[in-house]
PDB file of N, CA, C and O in Angstrom, chain B, residues numbered from 101:
ATOM      1  N   MET B 101     -33.282  23.100  41.325  1.00  0.00           N
ATOM      2  CA  MET B 101     -32.191  22.277  41.765  1.00  0.00           C
ATOM      3  C   MET B 101     -31.239  22.102  40.584  1.00  0.00           C
ATOM      4  O   MET B 101     -31.664  21.852  39.455  1.00  0.00           O
ATOM      5  N   VAL B 102     -29.951  22.237  40.866  1.00  0.00           N
ATOM      6  CA  VAL B 102     -28.917  22.076  39.848  1.00  0.00           C
ATOM      7  C   VAL B 102     -27.904  21.068  40.370  1.00  0.00           C
ATOM      8  O   VAL B 102     -27.360  21.235  41.462  1.00  0.00           O
ATOM      9  N   GLU B 103     -27.653  20.033  39.597  1.00  0.00           N
ATOM     10  CA  GLU B 103     -26.650  19.043  39.981  1.00  0.00           C
ATOM     11  C   GLU B 103     -25.283  19.535  39.537  1.00  0.00           C
ATOM     12  O   GLU B 103     -25.089  19.909  38.380  1.00  0.00           O
ATOM     13  N   MET B 104     -24.330  19.532  40.476  1.00  0.00           N
ATOM     14  CA  MET B 104     -22.962  19.953  40.167  1.00  0.00           C
ATOM     15  C   MET B 104     -21.986  19.064  40.928  1.00  0.00           C
ATOM     16  O   MET B 104     -22.291  18.565  42.011  1.00  0.00           O
ATOM     17  N   TYR B 105     -20.830  18.879  40.352  1.00  0.00           N
ATOM     18  CA  TYR B 105     -19.728  18.201  41.017  1.00  0.00           C
ATOM     19  C   TYR B 105     -18.655  19.250  41.230  1.00  0.00           C
ATOM     20  O   TYR B 105     -18.038  19.722  40.275  1.00  0.00           O
ATOM     21  N   LEU B 106     -18.433  19.615  42.492  1.00  0.00           N
ATOM     22  CA  LEU B 106     -17.546  20.723  42.813  1.00  0.00           C
ATOM     23  C   LEU B 106     -16.151  20.240  43.162  1.00  0.00           C
ATOM     24  O   LEU B 106     -15.973  19.217  43.823  1.00  0.00           O
ATOM     25  N   GLU B 107     -15.173  20.996  42.707  1.00  0.00           N
ATOM     26  CA  GLU B 107     -13.788  20.764  43.100  1.00  0.00           C
ATOM     27  C   GLU B 107     -13.515  21.628  44.327  1.00  0.00           C
ATOM     28  O   GLU B 107     -13.891  22.800  44.358  1.00  0.00           O
ATOM     29  N   GLU B 108     -12.876  21.066  45.318  1.00  0.00           N
ATOM     30  CA  GLU B 108     -12.678  21.766  46.585  1.00  0.00           C
ATOM     31  C   GLU B 108     -12.001  23.122  46.405  1.00  0.00           C
ATOM     32  O   GLU B 108     -12.377  24.092  47.063  1.00  0.00           O
ATOM     33  N   THR B 109     -11.023  23.197  45.535  1.00  0.00           N
ATOM     34  CA  THR B 109     -10.261  24.430  45.347  1.00  0.00           C
ATOM     35  C   THR B 109     -11.040  25.499  44.593  1.00  0.00           C
ATOM     36  O   THR B 109     -10.790  26.689  44.788  1.00  0.00           O
ATOM     37  N   TYR B 110     -11.973  25.106  43.741  1.00  0.00           N
ATOM     38  CA  TYR B 110     -12.654  26.054  42.854  1.00  0.00           C
ATOM     39  C   TYR B 110     -14.172  26.083  43.042  1.00  0.00           C
ATOM     40  O   TYR B 110     -14.884  26.566  42.161  1.00  0.00           O
ATOM     41  N   ALA B 111     -14.672  25.589  44.146  1.00  0.00           N
ATOM     42  CA  ALA B 111     -16.122  25.443  44.334  1.00  0.00           C
ATOM     43  C   ALA B 111     -16.874  26.766  44.200  1.00  0.00           C
ATOM     44  O   ALA B 111     -17.902  26.823  43.525  1.00  0.00           O
ATOM     45  N   LEU B 112     -16.381  27.814  44.824  1.00  0.00           N
ATOM     46  CA  LEU B 112     -17.074  29.102  44.757  1.00  0.00           C
ATOM     47  C   LEU B 112     -17.104  29.630  43.329  1.00  0.00           C
ATOM     48  O   LEU B 112     -18.135  30.120  42.870  1.00  0.00           O
ATOM     49  N   GLU B 113     -15.995  29.534  42.636  1.00  0.00           N
ATOM     50  CA  GLU B 113     -15.933  29.990  41.246  1.00  0.00           C
ATOM     51  C   GLU B 113     -16.858  29.164  40.355  1.00  0.00           C
ATOM     52  O   GLU B 113     -17.503  29.706  39.458  1.00  0.00           O
ATOM     53  N   GLN B 114     -16.924  27.858  40.598  1.00  0.00           N
ATOM     54  CA  GLN B 114     -17.792  26.993  39.798  1.00  0.00           C
ATOM     55  C   GLN B 114     -19.264  27.374  39.977  1.00  0.00           C
ATOM     56  O   GLN B 114     -20.020  27.394  39.005  1.00  0.00           O
ATOM     57  N   ILE B 115     -19.668  27.671  41.198  1.00  0.00           N
ATOM     58  CA  ILE B 115     -21.055  28.064  41.446  1.00  0.00           C
ATOM     59  C   ILE B 115     -21.344  29.416  40.803  1.00  0.00           C
ATOM     60  O   ILE B 115     -22.401  29.601  40.199  1.00  0.00           O
ATOM     61  N   ALA B 116     -20.420  30.356  40.927  1.00  0.00           N
ATOM     62  CA  ALA B 116     -20.609  31.680  40.317  1.00  0.00           C
ATOM     63  C   ALA B 116     -20.711  31.567  38.798  1.00  0.00           C
ATOM     64  O   ALA B 116     -21.530  32.248  38.180  1.00  0.00           O
ATOM     65  N   GLU B 117     -19.894  30.721  38.199  1.00  0.00           N
ATOM     66  CA  GLU B 117     -19.954  30.516  36.744  1.00  0.00           C
ATOM     67  C   GLU B 117     -21.285  29.892  36.329  1.00  0.00           C
ATOM     68  O   GLU B 117     -21.861  30.283  35.313  1.00  0.00           O
ATOM     69  N   LYS B 118     -21.777  28.926  37.103  1.00  0.00           N
ATOM     70  CA  LYS B 118     -23.058  28.293  36.787  1.00  0.00           C
ATOM     71  C   LYS B 118     -24.200  29.300  36.923  1.00  0.00           C
ATOM     72  O   LYS B 118     -25.123  29.299  36.108  1.00  0.00           O
ATOM     73  N   ALA B 119     -24.148  30.149  37.932  1.00  0.00           N
ATOM     74  CA  ALA B 119     -25.177  31.181  38.098  1.00  0.00           C
ATOM     75  C   ALA B 119     -25.177  32.129  36.905  1.00  0.00           C
ATOM     76  O   ALA B 119     -26.239  32.493  36.402  1.00  0.00           O
ATOM     77  N   ALA B 120     -23.990  32.531  36.450  1.00  0.00           N
ATOM     78  CA  ALA B 120     -23.884  33.427  35.291  1.00  0.00           C
ATOM     79  C   ALA B 120     -24.383  32.744  34.022  1.00  0.00           C
ATOM     80  O   ALA B 120     -24.963  33.391  33.150  1.00  0.00           O
ATOM     81  N   GLU B 121     -24.160  31.451  33.921  1.00  0.00           N
ATOM     82  CA  GLU B 121     -24.621  30.687  32.755  1.00  0.00           C
ATOM     83  C   GLU B 121     -26.150  30.568  32.735  1.00  0.00           C
ATOM     84  O   GLU B 121     -26.776  30.739  31.689  1.00  0.00           O
ATOM     85  N   LEU B 122     -26.741  30.275  33.888  1.00  0.00           N
ATOM     86  CA  LEU B 122     -28.185  30.060  33.962  1.00  0.00           C
ATOM     87  C   LEU B 122     -28.985  31.359  34.010  1.00  0.00           C
ATOM     88  O   LEU B 122     -30.105  31.426  33.504  1.00  0.00           O
ATOM     89  N   LEU B 123     -28.402  32.390  34.622  1.00  0.00           N
ATOM     90  CA  LEU B 123     -29.094  33.674  34.807  1.00  0.00           C
ATOM     91  C   LEU B 123     -28.157  34.811  34.394  1.00  0.00           C
ATOM     92  O   LEU B 123     -27.640  35.523  35.255  1.00  0.00           O
ATOM     93  N   PRO B 124     -27.935  34.988  33.098  1.00  0.00           N
ATOM     94  CA  PRO B 124     -26.874  35.882  32.624  1.00  0.00           C
ATOM     95  C   PRO B 124     -27.191  37.376  32.636  1.00  0.00           C
ATOM     96  O   PRO B 124     -26.319  38.175  32.293  1.00  0.00           O
ATOM     97  N   THR B 125     -28.382  37.779  33.010  1.00  0.00           N
ATOM     98  CA  THR B 125     -28.750  39.188  32.866  1.00  0.00           C
ATOM     99  C   THR B 125     -28.148  40.108  33.919  1.00  0.00           C
ATOM    100  O   THR B 125     -28.029  41.311  33.688  1.00  0.00           O
ATOM    101  N   VAL B 126     -27.766  39.563  35.071  1.00  0.00           N
ATOM    102  CA  VAL B 126     -27.176  40.379  36.138  1.00  0.00           C
ATOM    103  C   VAL B 126     -26.011  39.630  36.774  1.00  0.00           C
ATOM    104  O   VAL B 126     -25.803  38.445  36.516  1.00  0.00           O
ATOM    105  N   GLU B 127     -25.258  40.337  37.605  1.00  0.00           N
ATOM    106  CA  GLU B 127     -24.157  39.724  38.353  1.00  0.00           C
ATOM    107  C   GLU B 127     -24.698  39.284  39.716  1.00  0.00           C
ATOM    108  O   GLU B 127     -25.506  39.985  40.325  1.00  0.00           O
ATOM    109  N   TRP B 128     -24.247  38.117  40.188  1.00  0.00           N
ATOM    110  CA  TRP B 128     -24.798  37.524  41.405  1.00  0.00           C
ATOM    111  C   TRP B 128     -23.762  37.378  42.502  1.00  0.00           C
ATOM    112  O   TRP B 128     -22.591  37.111  42.229  1.00  0.00           O
ATOM    113  N   LYS B 129     -24.198  37.554  43.761  1.00  0.00           N
ATOM    114  CA  LYS B 129     -23.423  37.172  44.938  1.00  0.00           C
ATOM    115  C   LYS B 129     -23.884  35.763  45.299  1.00  0.00           C
ATOM    116  O   LYS B 129     -25.080  35.475  45.259  1.00  0.00           O
ATOM    117  N   VAL B 130     -22.964  34.900  45.644  1.00  0.00           N
ATOM    118  CA  VAL B 130     -23.294  33.525  46.032  1.00  0.00           C
ATOM    119  C   VAL B 130     -23.330  33.471  47.556  1.00  0.00           C
ATOM    120  O   VAL B 130     -22.325  33.721  48.223  1.00  0.00           O
ATOM    121  N   CYS B 131     -24.499  33.143  48.092  1.00  0.00           N
ATOM    122  CA  CYS B 131     -24.697  33.172  49.532  1.00  0.00           C
ATOM    123  C   CYS B 131     -25.203  31.826  50.040  1.00  0.00           C
ATOM    124  O   CYS B 131     -25.733  31.015  49.281  1.00  0.00           O
ATOM    125  N   SER B 132     -25.030  31.613  51.320  1.00  0.00           N
ATOM    126  CA  SER B 132     -25.627  30.463  51.982  1.00  0.00           C
ATOM    127  C   SER B 132     -27.023  30.873  52.414  1.00  0.00           C
ATOM    128  O   SER B 132     -27.209  31.946  52.987  1.00  0.00           O
ATOM    129  N   GLY B 133     -28.001  30.028  52.144  1.00  0.00           N
ATOM    130  CA  GLY B 133     -29.357  30.343  52.573  1.00  0.00           C
ATOM    131  C   GLY B 133     -30.397  29.715  51.675  1.00  0.00           C
ATOM    132  O   GLY B 133     -30.087  28.909  50.799  1.00  0.00           O
ATOM    133  N   THR B 134     -31.640  30.101  51.910  1.00  0.00           N
ATOM    134  CA  THR B 134     -32.777  29.586  51.153  1.00  0.00           C
ATOM    135  C   THR B 134     -33.486  30.746  50.480  1.00  0.00           C
ATOM    136  O   THR B 134     -33.034  31.889  50.547  1.00  0.00           O
ATOM    137  N   GLN B 135     -34.598  30.446  49.832  1.00  0.00           N
ATOM    138  CA  GLN B 135     -35.372  31.502  49.187  1.00  0.00           C
ATOM    139  C   GLN B 135     -35.974  32.458  50.210  1.00  0.00           C
ATOM    140  O   GLN B 135     -36.382  33.563  49.851  1.00  0.00           O
ATOM    141  N   TYR B 136     -36.037  32.059  51.464  1.00  0.00           N
ATOM    142  CA  TYR B 136     -36.662  32.873  52.503  1.00  0.00           C
ATOM    143  C   TYR B 136     -35.672  33.682  53.331  1.00  0.00           C
ATOM    144  O   TYR B 136     -36.036  34.725  53.874  1.00  0.00           O
ATOM    145  N   GLU B 137     -34.423  33.221  53.440  1.00  0.00           N
ATOM    146  CA  GLU B 137     -33.455  33.945  54.265  1.00  0.00           C
ATOM    147  C   GLU B 137     -32.031  33.703  53.785  1.00  0.00           C
ATOM    148  O   GLU B 137     -31.720  32.670  53.192  1.00  0.00           O
ATOM    149  N   ILE B 138     -31.177  34.680  54.057  1.00  0.00           N
ATOM    150  CA  ILE B 138     -29.764  34.578  53.713  1.00  0.00           C
ATOM    151  C   ILE B 138     -28.980  34.413  55.014  1.00  0.00           C
ATOM    152  O   ILE B 138     -29.261  35.089  56.003  1.00  0.00           O
ATOM    153  N   ASP B 139     -28.008  33.520  55.008  1.00  0.00           N
ATOM    154  CA  ASP B 139     -27.163  33.336  56.186  1.00  0.00           C
ATOM    155  C   ASP B 139     -25.916  34.213  56.087  1.00  0.00           C
ATOM    156  O   ASP B 139     -25.645  35.023  56.974  1.00  0.00           O
ATOM    157  N   PHE B 140     -25.159  34.044  54.999  1.00  0.00           N
ATOM    158  CA  PHE B 140     -23.949  34.838  54.786  1.00  0.00           C
ATOM    159  C   PHE B 140     -23.517  34.687  53.339  1.00  0.00           C
ATOM    160  O   PHE B 140     -23.929  33.751  52.653  1.00  0.00           O
ATOM    161  N   GLU B 141     -22.680  35.617  52.874  1.00  0.00           N
ATOM    162  CA  GLU B 141     -22.122  35.517  51.527  1.00  0.00           C
ATOM    163  C   GLU B 141     -20.872  34.642  51.573  1.00  0.00           C
ATOM    164  O   GLU B 141     -20.005  34.835  52.425  1.00  0.00           O
ATOM    165  N   PHE B 142     -20.784  33.689  50.664  1.00  0.00           N
ATOM    166  CA  PHE B 142     -19.576  32.875  50.567  1.00  0.00           C
ATOM    167  C   PHE B 142     -18.433  33.749  50.060  1.00  0.00           C
ATOM    168  O   PHE B 142     -18.595  34.504  49.101  1.00  0.00           O
ATOM    169  N   THR B 143     -17.282  33.640  50.707  1.00  0.00           N
ATOM    170  CA  THR B 143     -16.107  34.394  50.271  1.00  0.00           C
ATOM    171  C   THR B 143     -14.948  33.482  49.886  1.00  0.00           C
ATOM    172  O   THR B 143     -13.921  33.953  49.398  1.00  0.00           O
ATOM    173  N   SER B 144     -15.110  32.170  50.106  1.00  0.00           N
ATOM    174  CA  SER B 144     -14.043  31.236  49.740  1.00  0.00           C
ATOM    175  C   SER B 144     -14.635  29.867  49.402  1.00  0.00           C
ATOM    176  O   SER B 144     -15.735  29.522  49.832  1.00  0.00           O
ATOM    177  N   SER B 145     -13.888  29.115  48.637  1.00  0.00           N
ATOM    178  CA  SER B 145     -14.304  27.753  48.300  1.00  0.00           C
ATOM    179  C   SER B 145     -14.314  26.864  49.543  1.00  0.00           C
ATOM    180  O   SER B 145     -15.099  25.919  49.619  1.00  0.00           O
ATOM    181  N   ARG B 146     -13.460  27.153  50.505  1.00  0.00           N
ATOM    182  CA  ARG B 146     -13.440  26.397  51.761  1.00  0.00           C
ATOM    183  C   ARG B 146     -14.775  26.541  52.493  1.00  0.00           C
ATOM    184  O   ARG B 146     -15.301  25.566  53.028  1.00  0.00           O
ATOM    185  N   GLN B 147     -15.323  27.765  52.515  1.00  0.00           N
ATOM    186  CA  GLN B 147     -16.630  27.986  53.137  1.00  0.00           C
ATOM    187  C   GLN B 147     -17.706  27.172  52.433  1.00  0.00           C
ATOM    188  O   GLN B 147     -18.588  26.606  53.079  1.00  0.00           O
ATOM    189  N   VAL B 148     -17.631  27.115  51.113  1.00  0.00           N
ATOM    190  CA  VAL B 148     -18.603  26.344  50.343  1.00  0.00           C
ATOM    191  C   VAL B 148     -18.529  24.880  50.757  1.00  0.00           C
ATOM    192  O   VAL B 148     -19.554  24.273  51.065  1.00  0.00           O
ATOM    193  N   PHE B 149     -17.335  24.310  50.767  1.00  0.00           N
ATOM    194  CA  PHE B 149     -17.184  22.892  51.104  1.00  0.00           C
ATOM    195  C   PHE B 149     -17.606  22.604  52.539  1.00  0.00           C
ATOM    196  O   PHE B 149     -18.174  21.548  52.815  1.00  0.00           O
ATOM    197  N   ASP B 150     -17.333  23.533  53.457  1.00  0.00           N
ATOM    198  CA  ASP B 150     -17.734  23.337  54.849  1.00  0.00           C
ATOM    199  C   ASP B 150     -19.249  23.403  55.028  1.00  0.00           C
ATOM    200  O   ASP B 150     -19.770  22.923  56.035  1.00  0.00           O
ATOM    201  N   SER B 151     -19.956  23.983  54.076  1.00  0.00           N
ATOM    202  CA  SER B 151     -21.411  24.130  54.163  1.00  0.00           C
ATOM    203  C   SER B 151     -22.172  22.981  53.515  1.00  0.00           C
ATOM    204  O   SER B 151     -23.398  22.929  53.615  1.00  0.00           O
ATOM    205  N   ILE B 152     -21.483  22.070  52.862  1.00  0.00           N
ATOM    206  CA  ILE B 152     -22.138  20.926  52.225  1.00  0.00           C
ATOM    207  C   ILE B 152     -22.659  19.980  53.308  1.00  0.00           C
ATOM    208  O   ILE B 152     -21.943  19.636  54.249  1.00  0.00           O
ATOM    209  N   LYS B 153     -23.909  19.572  53.158  1.00  0.00           N
ATOM    210  CA  LYS B 153     -24.547  18.672  54.118  1.00  0.00           C
ATOM    211  C   LYS B 153     -24.879  17.347  53.433  1.00  0.00           C
ATOM    212  O   LYS B 153     -24.852  17.253  52.206  1.00  0.00           O
ATOM    213  N   THR B 154     -25.193  16.330  54.228  1.00  0.00           N
ATOM    214  CA  THR B 154     -25.577  15.013  53.720  1.00  0.00           C
ATOM    215  C   THR B 154     -26.954  14.652  54.264  1.00  0.00           C
ATOM    216  O   THR B 154     -27.220  14.817  55.455  1.00  0.00           O
ATOM    217  N   THR B 155     -27.834  14.154  53.381  1.00  0.00           N
ATOM    218  CA  THR B 155     -29.163  13.742  53.837  1.00  0.00           C
ATOM    219  C   THR B 155     -29.049  12.493  54.705  1.00  0.00           C
ATOM    220  O   THR B 155     -28.140  11.681  54.529  1.00  0.00           O
ATOM    221  N   LEU B 156     -29.971  12.351  55.631  1.00  0.00           N
ATOM    222  CA  LEU B 156     -29.919  11.219  56.555  1.00  0.00           C
ATOM    223  C   LEU B 156     -30.331   9.907  55.907  1.00  0.00           C
ATOM    224  O   LEU B 156     -29.708   8.875  56.158  1.00  0.00           O
ATOM    225  N   ILE B 157     -31.355   9.928  55.089  1.00  0.00           N
ATOM    226  CA  ILE B 157     -31.900   8.673  54.562  1.00  0.00           C
ATOM    227  C   ILE B 157     -31.139   8.190  53.331  1.00  0.00           C
ATOM    228  O   ILE B 157     -30.675   7.050  53.297  1.00  0.00           O
ATOM    229  N   TYR B 158     -31.008   9.047  52.326  1.00  0.00           N
ATOM    230  CA  TYR B 158     -30.413   8.602  51.060  1.00  0.00           C
ATOM    231  C   TYR B 158     -28.913   8.871  50.956  1.00  0.00           C
ATOM    232  O   TYR B 158     -28.267   8.415  50.013  1.00  0.00           O
ATOM    233  N   LYS B 159     -28.361   9.603  51.910  1.00  0.00           N
ATOM    234  CA  LYS B 159     -26.914   9.837  52.001  1.00  0.00           C
ATOM    235  C   LYS B 159     -26.327  10.565  50.796  1.00  0.00           C
ATOM    236  O   LYS B 159     -25.194  10.288  50.403  1.00  0.00           O
ATOM    237  N   PHE B 160     -27.083  11.497  50.199  1.00  0.00           N
ATOM    238  CA  PHE B 160     -26.479  12.295  49.134  1.00  0.00           C
ATOM    239  C   PHE B 160     -26.129  13.677  49.677  1.00  0.00           C
ATOM    240  O   PHE B 160     -26.772  14.174  50.602  1.00  0.00           O
ATOM    241  N   ASN B 161     -25.119  14.281  49.099  1.00  0.00           N
ATOM    242  CA  ASN B 161     -24.652  15.593  49.528  1.00  0.00           C
ATOM    243  C   ASN B 161     -25.464  16.688  48.856  1.00  0.00           C
ATOM    244  O   ASN B 161     -25.879  16.554  47.705  1.00  0.00           O
ATOM    245  N   TYR B 162     -25.684  17.775  49.592  1.00  0.00           N
ATOM    246  CA  TYR B 162     -26.393  18.918  49.021  1.00  0.00           C
ATOM    247  C   TYR B 162     -25.879  20.209  49.647  1.00  0.00           C
ATOM    248  O   TYR B 162     -25.285  20.206  50.725  1.00  0.00           O
ATOM    249  N   LEU B 163     -26.117  21.293  48.954  1.00  0.00           N
ATOM    250  CA  LEU B 163     -25.692  22.615  49.404  1.00  0.00           C
ATOM    251  C   LEU B 163     -26.817  23.589  49.095  1.00  0.00           C
ATOM    252  O   LEU B 163     -27.277  23.670  47.956  1.00  0.00           O
ATOM    253  N   LEU B 164     -27.257  24.324  50.097  1.00  0.00           N
ATOM    254  CA  LEU B 164     -28.275  25.350  49.882  1.00  0.00           C
ATOM    255  C   LEU B 164     -27.584  26.656  49.518  1.00  0.00           C
ATOM    256  O   LEU B 164     -26.754  27.166  50.270  1.00  0.00           O
ATOM    257  N   VAL B 165     -27.933  27.182  48.365  1.00  0.00           N
ATOM    258  CA  VAL B 165     -27.315  28.417  47.876  1.00  0.00           C
ATOM    259  C   VAL B 165     -28.416  29.416  47.556  1.00  0.00           C
ATOM    260  O   VAL B 165     -29.434  29.071  46.956  1.00  0.00           O
ATOM    261  N   ARG B 166     -28.198  30.631  47.957  1.00  0.00           N
ATOM    262  CA  ARG B 166     -29.101  31.729  47.593  1.00  0.00           C
ATOM    263  C   ARG B 166     -28.299  32.722  46.767  1.00  0.00           C
ATOM    264  O   ARG B 166     -27.216  33.149  47.168  1.00  0.00           O
ATOM    265  N   LEU B 167     -28.834  33.082  45.626  1.00  0.00           N
ATOM    266  CA  LEU B 167     -28.189  34.079  44.778  1.00  0.00           C
ATOM    267  C   LEU B 167     -28.811  35.436  45.071  1.00  0.00           C
ATOM    268  O   LEU B 167     -30.032  35.588  45.052  1.00  0.00           O
ATOM    269  N   GLU B 168     -27.966  36.415  45.341  1.00  0.00           N
ATOM    270  CA  GLU B 168     -28.411  37.783  45.590  1.00  0.00           C
ATOM    271  C   GLU B 168     -27.880  38.663  44.473  1.00  0.00           C
ATOM    272  O   GLU B 168     -26.709  38.575  44.103  1.00  0.00           O
ATOM    273  N   ARG B 169     -28.733  39.498  43.950  1.00  0.00           N
ATOM    274  CA  ARG B 169     -28.323  40.421  42.890  1.00  0.00           C
ATOM    275  C   ARG B 169     -27.259  41.373  43.432  1.00  0.00           C
ATOM    276  O   ARG B 169     -27.447  42.001  44.474  1.00  0.00           O
ATOM    277  N   ARG B 170     -26.147  41.472  42.717  1.00  0.00           N
ATOM    278  CA  ARG B 170     -25.077  42.392  43.113  1.00  0.00           C
ATOM    279  C   ARG B 170     -25.434  43.770  42.558  1.00  0.00           C
ATOM    280  O   ARG B 170     -25.652  43.932  41.358  1.00  0.00           O
ATOM    281  N   HIS B 171     -25.489  44.756  43.449  1.00  0.00           N
ATOM    282  CA  HIS B 171     -25.847  46.117  43.043  1.00  0.00           C
ATOM    283  C   HIS B 171     -24.583  46.941  42.842  1.00  0.00           C
ATOM    284  O   HIS B 171     -23.675  46.918  43.672  1.00  0.00           O
ATOM    285  N   HIS B 172     -24.537  47.656  41.750  1.00  0.00           N
ATOM    286  CA  HIS B 172     -23.418  48.554  41.451  1.00  0.00           C
ATOM    287  C   HIS B 172     -23.933  49.983  41.525  1.00  0.00           C
ATOM    288  O   HIS B 172     -24.828  50.368  40.773  1.00  0.00           O
ATOM    289  N   TYR B 173     -23.375  50.749  42.414  1.00  0.00           N
ATOM    290  CA  TYR B 173     -23.800  52.143  42.575  1.00  0.00           C
ATOM    291  C   TYR B 173     -22.721  53.066  42.028  1.00  0.00           C
ATOM    292  O   TYR B 173     -21.527  52.800  42.167  1.00  0.00           O
ATOM    293  N   CYS B 174     -23.150  54.135  41.415  1.00  0.00           N
ATOM    294  CA  CYS B 174     -22.219  55.120  40.847  1.00  0.00           C
ATOM    295  C   CYS B 174     -21.701  56.050  41.910  1.00  0.00           C
ATOM    296  O   CYS B 174     -20.907  56.943  41.615  1.00  0.00           O
TER     297      CYS B 174
END
């Protein structure tokens, strides 16, 4: 779990930068999903903000993100 405060206009870029900071050995695609399944790849910060959910009991916001290794083929 990583705590982040996202700006609506730059949310996707902020997540991609954090992924590169924490896991710098490869390039990552930022996707919606869990460790078990991927829903879709985020292509805009608007999609990121629309995917933010709120817990019922404690009322905090969260976003499930799955990082997929970006493959570069020659």
